[in-house]
Short mmCIF file of C-alpha atoms in Angstrom, two decimals:
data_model
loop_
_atom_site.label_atom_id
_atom_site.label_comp_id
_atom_site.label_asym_id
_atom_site.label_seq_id
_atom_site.Cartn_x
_atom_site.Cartn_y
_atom_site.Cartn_z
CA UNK A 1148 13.34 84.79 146.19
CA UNK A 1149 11.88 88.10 144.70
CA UNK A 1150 13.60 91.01 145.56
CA UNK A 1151 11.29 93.07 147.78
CA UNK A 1152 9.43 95.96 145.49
CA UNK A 1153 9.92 93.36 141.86
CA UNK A 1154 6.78 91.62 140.60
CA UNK A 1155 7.21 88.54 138.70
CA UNK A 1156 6.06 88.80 135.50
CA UNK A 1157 4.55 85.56 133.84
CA UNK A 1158 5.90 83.69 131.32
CA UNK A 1159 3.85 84.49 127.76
CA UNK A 1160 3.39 81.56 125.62
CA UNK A 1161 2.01 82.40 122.07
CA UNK A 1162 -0.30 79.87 120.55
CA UNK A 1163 -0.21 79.75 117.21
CA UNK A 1164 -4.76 78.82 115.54
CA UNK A 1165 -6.76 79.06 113.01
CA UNK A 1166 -9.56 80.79 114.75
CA UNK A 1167 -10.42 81.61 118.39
CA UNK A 1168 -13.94 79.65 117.39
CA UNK A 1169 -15.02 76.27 119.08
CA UNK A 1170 -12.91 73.02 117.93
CA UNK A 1171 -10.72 70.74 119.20
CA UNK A 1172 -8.03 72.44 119.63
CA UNK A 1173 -9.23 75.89 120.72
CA UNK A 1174 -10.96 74.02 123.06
CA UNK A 1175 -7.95 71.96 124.58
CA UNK A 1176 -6.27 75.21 125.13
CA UNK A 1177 -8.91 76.91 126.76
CA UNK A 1178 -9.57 74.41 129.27
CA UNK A 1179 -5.57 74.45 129.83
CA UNK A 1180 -5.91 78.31 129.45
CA UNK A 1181 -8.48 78.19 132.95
CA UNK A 1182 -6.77 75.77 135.05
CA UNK A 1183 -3.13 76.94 134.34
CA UNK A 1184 -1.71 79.74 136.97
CA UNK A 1185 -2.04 82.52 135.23
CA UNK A 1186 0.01 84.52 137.74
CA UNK A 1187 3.08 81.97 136.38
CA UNK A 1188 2.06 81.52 132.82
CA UNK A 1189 -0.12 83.74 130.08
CA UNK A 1190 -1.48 82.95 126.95
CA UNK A 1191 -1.51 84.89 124.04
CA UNK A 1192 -3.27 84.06 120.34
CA UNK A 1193 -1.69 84.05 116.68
CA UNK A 1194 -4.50 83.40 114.18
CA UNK A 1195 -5.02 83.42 110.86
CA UNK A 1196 -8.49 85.73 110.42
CA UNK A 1197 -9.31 89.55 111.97
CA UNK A 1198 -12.77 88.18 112.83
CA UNK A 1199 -13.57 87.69 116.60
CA UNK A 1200 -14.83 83.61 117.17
CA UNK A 1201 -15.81 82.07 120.06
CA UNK A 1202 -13.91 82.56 122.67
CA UNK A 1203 -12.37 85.83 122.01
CA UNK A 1204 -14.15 87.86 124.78
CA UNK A 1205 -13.56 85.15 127.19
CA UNK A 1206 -9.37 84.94 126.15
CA UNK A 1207 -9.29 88.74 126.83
CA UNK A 1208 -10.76 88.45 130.30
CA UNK A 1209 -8.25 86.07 131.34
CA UNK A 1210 -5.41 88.69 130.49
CA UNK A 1211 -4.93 87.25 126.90
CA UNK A 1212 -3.84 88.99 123.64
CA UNK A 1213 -5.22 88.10 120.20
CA UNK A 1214 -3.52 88.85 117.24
CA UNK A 1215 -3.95 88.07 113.20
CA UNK A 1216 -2.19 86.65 110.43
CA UNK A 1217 -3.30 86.62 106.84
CA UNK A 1218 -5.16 83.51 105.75
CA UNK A 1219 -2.15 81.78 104.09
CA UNK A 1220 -3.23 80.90 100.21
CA UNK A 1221 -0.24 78.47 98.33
CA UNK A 1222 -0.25 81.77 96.25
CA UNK A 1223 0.57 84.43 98.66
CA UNK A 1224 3.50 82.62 100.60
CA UNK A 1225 5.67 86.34 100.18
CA UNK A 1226 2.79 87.67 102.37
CA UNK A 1227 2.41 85.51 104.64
CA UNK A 1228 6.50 85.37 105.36
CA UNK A 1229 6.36 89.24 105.23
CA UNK A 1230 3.58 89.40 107.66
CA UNK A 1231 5.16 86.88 109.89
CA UNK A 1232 8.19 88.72 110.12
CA UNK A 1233 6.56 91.84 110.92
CA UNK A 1234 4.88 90.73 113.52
CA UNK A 1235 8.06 89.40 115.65
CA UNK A 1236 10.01 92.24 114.70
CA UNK A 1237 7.54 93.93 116.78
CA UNK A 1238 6.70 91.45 119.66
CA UNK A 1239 9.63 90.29 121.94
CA UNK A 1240 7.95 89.25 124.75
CA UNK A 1241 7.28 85.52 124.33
CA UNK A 1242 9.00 82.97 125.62
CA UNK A 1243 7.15 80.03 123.83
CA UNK A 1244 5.84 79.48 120.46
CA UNK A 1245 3.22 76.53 120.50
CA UNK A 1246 2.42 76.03 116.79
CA UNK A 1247 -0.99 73.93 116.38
CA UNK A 1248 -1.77 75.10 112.75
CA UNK A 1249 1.36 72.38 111.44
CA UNK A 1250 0.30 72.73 108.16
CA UNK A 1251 2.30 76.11 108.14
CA UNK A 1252 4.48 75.79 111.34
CA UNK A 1253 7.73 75.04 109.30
CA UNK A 1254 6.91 78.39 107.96
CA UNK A 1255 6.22 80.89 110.86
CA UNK A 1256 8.40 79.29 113.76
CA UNK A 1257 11.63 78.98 111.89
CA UNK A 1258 10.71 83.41 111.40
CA UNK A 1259 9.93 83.91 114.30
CA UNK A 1260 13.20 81.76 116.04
CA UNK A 1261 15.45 84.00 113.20
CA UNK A 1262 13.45 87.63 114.49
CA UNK A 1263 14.21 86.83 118.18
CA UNK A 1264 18.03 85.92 117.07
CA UNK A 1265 18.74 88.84 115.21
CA UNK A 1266 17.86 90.78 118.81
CA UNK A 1267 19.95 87.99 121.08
CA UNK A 1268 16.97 86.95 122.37
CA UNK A 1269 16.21 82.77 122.88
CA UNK A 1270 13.14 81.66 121.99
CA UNK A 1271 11.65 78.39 122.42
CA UNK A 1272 9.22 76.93 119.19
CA UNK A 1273 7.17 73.97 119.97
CA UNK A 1274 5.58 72.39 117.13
CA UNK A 1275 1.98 70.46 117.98
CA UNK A 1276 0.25 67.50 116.43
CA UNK A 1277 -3.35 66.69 116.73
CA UNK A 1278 -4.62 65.19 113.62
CA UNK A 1279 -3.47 61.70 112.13
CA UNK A 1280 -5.02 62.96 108.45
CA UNK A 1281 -5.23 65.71 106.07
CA UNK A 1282 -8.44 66.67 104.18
CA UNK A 1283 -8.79 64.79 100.63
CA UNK A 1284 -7.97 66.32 96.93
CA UNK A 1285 -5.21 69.17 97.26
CA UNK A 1286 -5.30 70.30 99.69
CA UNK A 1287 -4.57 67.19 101.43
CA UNK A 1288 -1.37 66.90 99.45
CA UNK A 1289 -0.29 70.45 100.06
CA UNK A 1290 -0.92 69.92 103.77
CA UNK A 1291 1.79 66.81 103.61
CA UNK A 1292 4.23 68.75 102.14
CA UNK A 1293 3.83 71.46 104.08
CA UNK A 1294 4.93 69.42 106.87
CA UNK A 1295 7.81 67.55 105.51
CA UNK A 1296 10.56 69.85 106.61
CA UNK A 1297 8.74 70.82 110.14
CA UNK A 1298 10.70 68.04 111.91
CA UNK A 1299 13.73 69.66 111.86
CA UNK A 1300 12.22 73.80 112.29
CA UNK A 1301 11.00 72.98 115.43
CA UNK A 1302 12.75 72.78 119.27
CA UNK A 1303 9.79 70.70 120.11
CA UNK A 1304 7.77 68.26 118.67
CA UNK A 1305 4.38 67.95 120.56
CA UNK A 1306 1.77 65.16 119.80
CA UNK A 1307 -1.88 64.39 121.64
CA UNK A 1308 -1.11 60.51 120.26
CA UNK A 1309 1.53 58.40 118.94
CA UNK A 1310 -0.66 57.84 115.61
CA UNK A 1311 -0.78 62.05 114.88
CA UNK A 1312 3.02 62.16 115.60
CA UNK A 1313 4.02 59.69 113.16
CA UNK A 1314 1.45 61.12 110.65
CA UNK A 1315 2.78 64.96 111.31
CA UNK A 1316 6.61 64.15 111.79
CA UNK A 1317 7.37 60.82 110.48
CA UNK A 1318 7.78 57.05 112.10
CA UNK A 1319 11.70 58.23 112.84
CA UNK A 1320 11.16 61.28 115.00
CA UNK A 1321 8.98 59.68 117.07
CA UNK A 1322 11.19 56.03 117.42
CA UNK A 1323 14.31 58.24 118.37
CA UNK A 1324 12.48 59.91 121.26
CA UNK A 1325 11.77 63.44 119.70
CA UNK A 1326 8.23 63.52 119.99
CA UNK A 1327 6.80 64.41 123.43
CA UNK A 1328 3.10 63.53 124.12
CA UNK A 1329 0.65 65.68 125.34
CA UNK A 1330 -3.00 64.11 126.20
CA UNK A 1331 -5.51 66.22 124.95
CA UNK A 1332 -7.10 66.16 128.57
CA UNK A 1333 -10.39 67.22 130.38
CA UNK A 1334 -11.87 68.54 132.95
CA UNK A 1335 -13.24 64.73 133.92
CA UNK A 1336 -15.12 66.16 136.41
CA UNK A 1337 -17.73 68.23 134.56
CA UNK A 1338 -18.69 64.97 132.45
CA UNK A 1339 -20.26 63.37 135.56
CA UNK A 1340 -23.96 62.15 134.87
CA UNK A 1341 -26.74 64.32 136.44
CA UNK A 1342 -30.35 63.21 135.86
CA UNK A 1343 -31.86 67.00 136.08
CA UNK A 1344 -29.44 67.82 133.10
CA UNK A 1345 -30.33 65.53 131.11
CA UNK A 1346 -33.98 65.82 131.36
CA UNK A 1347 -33.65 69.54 130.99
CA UNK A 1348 -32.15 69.29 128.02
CA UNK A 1349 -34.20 66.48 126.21
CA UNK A 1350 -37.27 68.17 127.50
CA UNK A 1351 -36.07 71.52 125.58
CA UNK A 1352 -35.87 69.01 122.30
CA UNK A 1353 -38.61 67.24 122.95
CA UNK A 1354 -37.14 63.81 122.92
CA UNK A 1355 -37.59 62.53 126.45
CA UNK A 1356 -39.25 59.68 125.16
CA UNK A 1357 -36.79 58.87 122.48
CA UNK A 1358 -33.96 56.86 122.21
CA UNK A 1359 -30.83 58.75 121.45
CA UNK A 1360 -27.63 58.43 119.35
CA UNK A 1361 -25.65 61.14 119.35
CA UNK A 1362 -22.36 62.83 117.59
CA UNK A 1363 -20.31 65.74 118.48
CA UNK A 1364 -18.04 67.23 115.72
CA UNK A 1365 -17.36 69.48 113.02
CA UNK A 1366 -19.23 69.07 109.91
CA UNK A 1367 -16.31 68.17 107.64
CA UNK A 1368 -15.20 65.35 105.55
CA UNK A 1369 -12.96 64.06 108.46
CA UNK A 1370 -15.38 63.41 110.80
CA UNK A 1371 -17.66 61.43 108.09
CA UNK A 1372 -21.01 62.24 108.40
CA UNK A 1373 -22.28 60.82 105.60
CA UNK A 1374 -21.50 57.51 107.07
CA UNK A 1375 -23.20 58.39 110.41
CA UNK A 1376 -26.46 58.92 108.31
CA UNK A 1377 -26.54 55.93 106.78
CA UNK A 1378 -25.48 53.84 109.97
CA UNK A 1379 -28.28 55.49 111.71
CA UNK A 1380 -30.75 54.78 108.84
CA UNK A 1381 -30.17 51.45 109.02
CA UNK A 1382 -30.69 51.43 113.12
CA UNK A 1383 -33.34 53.50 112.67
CA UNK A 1384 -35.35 50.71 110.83
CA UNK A 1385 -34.76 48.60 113.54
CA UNK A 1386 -35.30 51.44 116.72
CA UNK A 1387 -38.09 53.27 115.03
CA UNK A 1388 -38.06 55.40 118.05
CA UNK A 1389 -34.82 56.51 117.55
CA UNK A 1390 -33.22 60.02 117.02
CA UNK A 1391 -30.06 61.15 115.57
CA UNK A 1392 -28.56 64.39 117.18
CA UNK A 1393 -25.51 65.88 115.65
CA UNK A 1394 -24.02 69.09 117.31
CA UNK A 1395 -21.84 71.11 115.23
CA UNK A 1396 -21.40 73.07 112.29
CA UNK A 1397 -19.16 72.95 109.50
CA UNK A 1398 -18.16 73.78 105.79
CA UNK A 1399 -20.51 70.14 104.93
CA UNK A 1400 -23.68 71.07 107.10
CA UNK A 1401 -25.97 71.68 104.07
CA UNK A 1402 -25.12 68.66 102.21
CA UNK A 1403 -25.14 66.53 104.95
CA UNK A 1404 -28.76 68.22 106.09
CA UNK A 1405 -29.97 67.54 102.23
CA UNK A 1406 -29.04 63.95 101.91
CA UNK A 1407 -31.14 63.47 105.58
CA UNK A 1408 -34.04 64.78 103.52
CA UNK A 1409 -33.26 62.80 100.58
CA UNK A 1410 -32.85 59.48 102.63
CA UNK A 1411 -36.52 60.00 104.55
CA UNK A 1412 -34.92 60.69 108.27
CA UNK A 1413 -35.00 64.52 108.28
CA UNK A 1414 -37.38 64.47 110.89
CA UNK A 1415 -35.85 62.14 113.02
CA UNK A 1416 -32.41 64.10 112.79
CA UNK A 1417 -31.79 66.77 115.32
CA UNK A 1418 -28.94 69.55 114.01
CA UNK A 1419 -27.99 71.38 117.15
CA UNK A 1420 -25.36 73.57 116.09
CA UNK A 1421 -22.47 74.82 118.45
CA UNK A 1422 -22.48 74.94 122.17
CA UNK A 1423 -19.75 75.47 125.33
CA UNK A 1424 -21.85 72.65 127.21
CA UNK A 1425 -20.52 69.57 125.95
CA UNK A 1426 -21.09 68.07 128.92
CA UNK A 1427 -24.82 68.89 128.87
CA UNK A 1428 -25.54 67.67 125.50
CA UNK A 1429 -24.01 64.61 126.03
CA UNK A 1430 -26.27 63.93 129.40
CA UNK A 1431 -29.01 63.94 126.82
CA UNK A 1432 -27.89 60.95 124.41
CA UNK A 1433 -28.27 57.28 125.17
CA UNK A 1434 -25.31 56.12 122.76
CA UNK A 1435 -22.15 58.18 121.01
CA UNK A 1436 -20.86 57.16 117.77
CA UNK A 1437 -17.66 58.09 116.31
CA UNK A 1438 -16.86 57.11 112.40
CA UNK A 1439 -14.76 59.55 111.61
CA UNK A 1440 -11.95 59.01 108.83
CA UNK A 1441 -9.44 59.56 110.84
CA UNK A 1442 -7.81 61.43 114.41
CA UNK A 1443 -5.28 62.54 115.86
CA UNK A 1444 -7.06 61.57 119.43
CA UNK A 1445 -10.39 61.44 119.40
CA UNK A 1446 -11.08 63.46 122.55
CA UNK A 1447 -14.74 63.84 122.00
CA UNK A 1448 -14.78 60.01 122.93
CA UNK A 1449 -13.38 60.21 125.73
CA UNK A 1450 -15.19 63.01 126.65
CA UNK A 1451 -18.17 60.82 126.15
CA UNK A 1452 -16.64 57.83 127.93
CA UNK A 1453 -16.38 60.13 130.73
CA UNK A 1454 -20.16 60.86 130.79
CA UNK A 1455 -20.67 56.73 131.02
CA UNK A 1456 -21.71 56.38 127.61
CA UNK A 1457 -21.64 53.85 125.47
CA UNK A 1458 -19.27 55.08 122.23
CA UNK A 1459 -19.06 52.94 119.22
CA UNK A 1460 -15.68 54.17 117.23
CA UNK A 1461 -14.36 53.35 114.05
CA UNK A 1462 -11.32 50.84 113.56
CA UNK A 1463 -9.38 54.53 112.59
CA UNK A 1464 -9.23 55.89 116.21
CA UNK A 1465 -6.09 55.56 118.16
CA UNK A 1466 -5.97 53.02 120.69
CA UNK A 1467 -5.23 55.57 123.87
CA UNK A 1468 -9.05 56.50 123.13
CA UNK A 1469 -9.89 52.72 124.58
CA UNK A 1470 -9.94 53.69 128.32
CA UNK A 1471 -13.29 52.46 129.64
CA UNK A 1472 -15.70 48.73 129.42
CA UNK A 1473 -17.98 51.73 127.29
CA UNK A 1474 -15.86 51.88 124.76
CA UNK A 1475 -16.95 49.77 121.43
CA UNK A 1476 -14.67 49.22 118.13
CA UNK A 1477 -16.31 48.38 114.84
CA UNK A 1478 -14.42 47.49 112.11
CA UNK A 1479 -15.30 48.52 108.40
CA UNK A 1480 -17.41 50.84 106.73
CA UNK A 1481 -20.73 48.77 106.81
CA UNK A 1482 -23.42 50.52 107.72
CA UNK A 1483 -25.54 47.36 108.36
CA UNK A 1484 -22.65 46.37 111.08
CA UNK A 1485 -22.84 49.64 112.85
CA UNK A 1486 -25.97 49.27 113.11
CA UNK A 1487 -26.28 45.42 114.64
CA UNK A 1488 -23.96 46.53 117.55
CA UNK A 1489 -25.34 49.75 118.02
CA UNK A 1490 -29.16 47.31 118.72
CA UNK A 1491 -26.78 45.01 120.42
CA UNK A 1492 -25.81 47.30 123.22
CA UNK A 1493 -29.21 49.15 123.45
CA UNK A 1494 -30.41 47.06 126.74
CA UNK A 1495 -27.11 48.11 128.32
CA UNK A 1496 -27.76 51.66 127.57
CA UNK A 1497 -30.12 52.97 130.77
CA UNK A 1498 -27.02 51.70 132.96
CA UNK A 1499 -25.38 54.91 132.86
CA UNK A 1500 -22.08 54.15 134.97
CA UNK A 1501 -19.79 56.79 136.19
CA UNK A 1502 -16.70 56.43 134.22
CA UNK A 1503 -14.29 59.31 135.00
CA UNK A 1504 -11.83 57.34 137.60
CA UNK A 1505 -10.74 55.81 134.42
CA UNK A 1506 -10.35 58.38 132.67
CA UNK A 1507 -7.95 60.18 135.25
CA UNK A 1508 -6.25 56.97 135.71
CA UNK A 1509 -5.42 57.41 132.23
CA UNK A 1510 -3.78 60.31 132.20
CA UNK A 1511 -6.91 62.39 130.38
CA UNK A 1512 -7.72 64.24 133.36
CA UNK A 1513 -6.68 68.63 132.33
CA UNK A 1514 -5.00 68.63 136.13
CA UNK A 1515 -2.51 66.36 134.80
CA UNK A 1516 -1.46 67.98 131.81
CA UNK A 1517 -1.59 71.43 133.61
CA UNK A 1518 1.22 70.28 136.04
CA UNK A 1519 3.23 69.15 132.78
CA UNK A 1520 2.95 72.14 130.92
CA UNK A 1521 2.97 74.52 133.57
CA UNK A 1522 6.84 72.84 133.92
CA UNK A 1523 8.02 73.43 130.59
CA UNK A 1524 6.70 76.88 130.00
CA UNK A 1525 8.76 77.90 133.71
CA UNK A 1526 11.64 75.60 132.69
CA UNK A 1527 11.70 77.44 129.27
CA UNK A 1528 11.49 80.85 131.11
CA UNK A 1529 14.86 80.20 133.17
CA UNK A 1530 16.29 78.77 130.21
CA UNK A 1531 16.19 82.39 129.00
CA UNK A 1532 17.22 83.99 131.66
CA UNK A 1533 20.47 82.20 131.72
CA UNK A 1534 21.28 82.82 128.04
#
């Protein structure tokens, strides 16, 4: 019991980004970030850029702090260890470290656990998987090496599959029991199907008559756009009433926006950009498809599973993301392929079925992973109260 005239004081877990901007994982943690009990548990943000993203304004009304790292270059490692230590020299007040940028983590957690030592106070780093790839070329390979020692820099190892653990830690960690998975959940219900959003939104795009595929993702070489072109192209020939509509942006958007032109479908490609309301956009396609090189999860797919659509996924994506009858593997990279089962399934498409039992069953659902969290962050707190 409090002692009359005390206030509890949350816990303060530090998150360790990129950006505060939309993408998978901001995004996980901000749904966690609305549900958890913020009068037990507060977030704060490490990222690597001084520029405000997406949900910046929204962290600071929730009682959030966001604070900035350099960028870190190969070439300017004494900087970025400098800055690092700097910055927990100066801020004692976590009790959790939850690093999702792993391509650095064996860096700034081991600095930050050494900081909080040096003032006898425990600190608990978690370490947190969510891709089962790196980008191509170098830094691809830098990104692998990176992560070789994190294993064993971390008091945690998180994962949102078993496929990203063994990627980020190795096959051992994860057989001996180290690795601790974390769904990358959702709020399951705001995915239910609703007629008036959907023809809101395909009336503001002017497709109500059209049949839609549709893809949500960033526009970079992991989530393989190229290939969704040219699976489209070839169901397009087939479904000349057919659009493609790809929300997102990325570092590829131009290129991928020149070869449309170049391949004749520019005008039956629809680039929507960002947006908050998944959900909505989603409402608005008839199928989802989901090439992409590879995943830690995939949660876009279930997030479209959810919403009762059909979702046609490459043989690359985990198994945990096969949770509903929706959900359609294709093996190979043949466009052709893609594009017989994506006709095949087009008569089943107008039976929009409300899929999100499943997905709770499953584990996906944010309440779920709230309750788990919400655990370890107060379990972590009295662990440093007794030290």
């Amino acid at each position: 019991m409090k002692e009359q005239g005390t206030e509890q004081k949350p816990v303060r877990v530090l998150h360790v980004l990129g950006t505060t901007n939309l993408g998978g994982a901001e995004s996980r943690i901000m749904e966690l970030y609305r549900c958890i009990d913020r009068g037990q548990v507060q977030f704060d943000f490490l990222i690597h850029t001084k520029e405000d993203g997406h949900y910046s304004e929204e962290i600071r009304s929730l009682g959030g702090h966001i604070y900035s790292l350099p960028r870190f270059k190969f070439f300017n490692i004494a900087e970025y260890r400098k800055a690092i230590h700097t910055f927990f020299k100066e801020h004692k007040e976590f009790t959790v470290i939850q690093g999702h940028m792993t391509s650095t983590a064996a860096i700034y957690l081991p600095i930050a656990k050494q900081e909080y030592a040096r003032q006898s106070l425990p600190l608990i780093t978690a370490a947190h998987a969510r891709s089962a790839g790196v980008d191509k070329g170098l830094k691809g390979i830098a990104t692998r090496v990176l992560r070789i020692p994190l294993k064993n820099r971390a008091d945690y190892l998180f994962t949102c599959s078993k496929e990203a653990g063994i990627a980020v830690y190795g096959t051992k960690a994860v057989r001996d029991g180290r690795v601790w998975t974390i769904p990358n959940a959702i709020d399951a219900e705001r995915f239910h199907f609703q007629q008036n959003v959907r023809d809101e939104i395909r009336t503001e795009l002017g497709i109500q008559d059209k049949f839609v595929i549709g893809h949500v993702g960033r526009f970079v070489y992991q989530k393989n756009h190229d290939f969704i072109l040219e699976a489209f192209a070839e169901f397009h020939k087939r479904c000349m009433n057919s659009v493609l509509l790809l929300v997102g942006e990325g570092e590829l958007l131009q290129s991928i926006q020149d070869k449309a032109k170049n391949m004749g479908i520019a005008d039956s490609v629809i680039f929507y950009g960002v947006t908050y309301d998944i959900p909505g956009v989603l409402q608005a396609m008839d199928m989802f498809i989901f090439p992409s090189r590879f995943e830690g999860l995939g949660i876009v797919a279930i997030e479209a599973q959810a919403a009762g659509l059909p979702t046609i996924c490459a043989d690359t994506i985990v198994e945990e993301v096969d949770i509903t009858p929706k959900f359609i593997r294709v093996h190979g990279w043949n466009p052709n392929d893609w594009a017989n089962q994506m006709v095949k399934i087009v008569p089943d498409c107008d039976k929009r079925s409300d899929c999100r039992a499943e997905v709770i069953d499953a584990g996906y659902d944010i309440r779920t992973t709230v309750k788990q969290l919400e655990q370890f962050y107060n379990d972590s707190a009295s662990r440093r109260k007794e030290k």
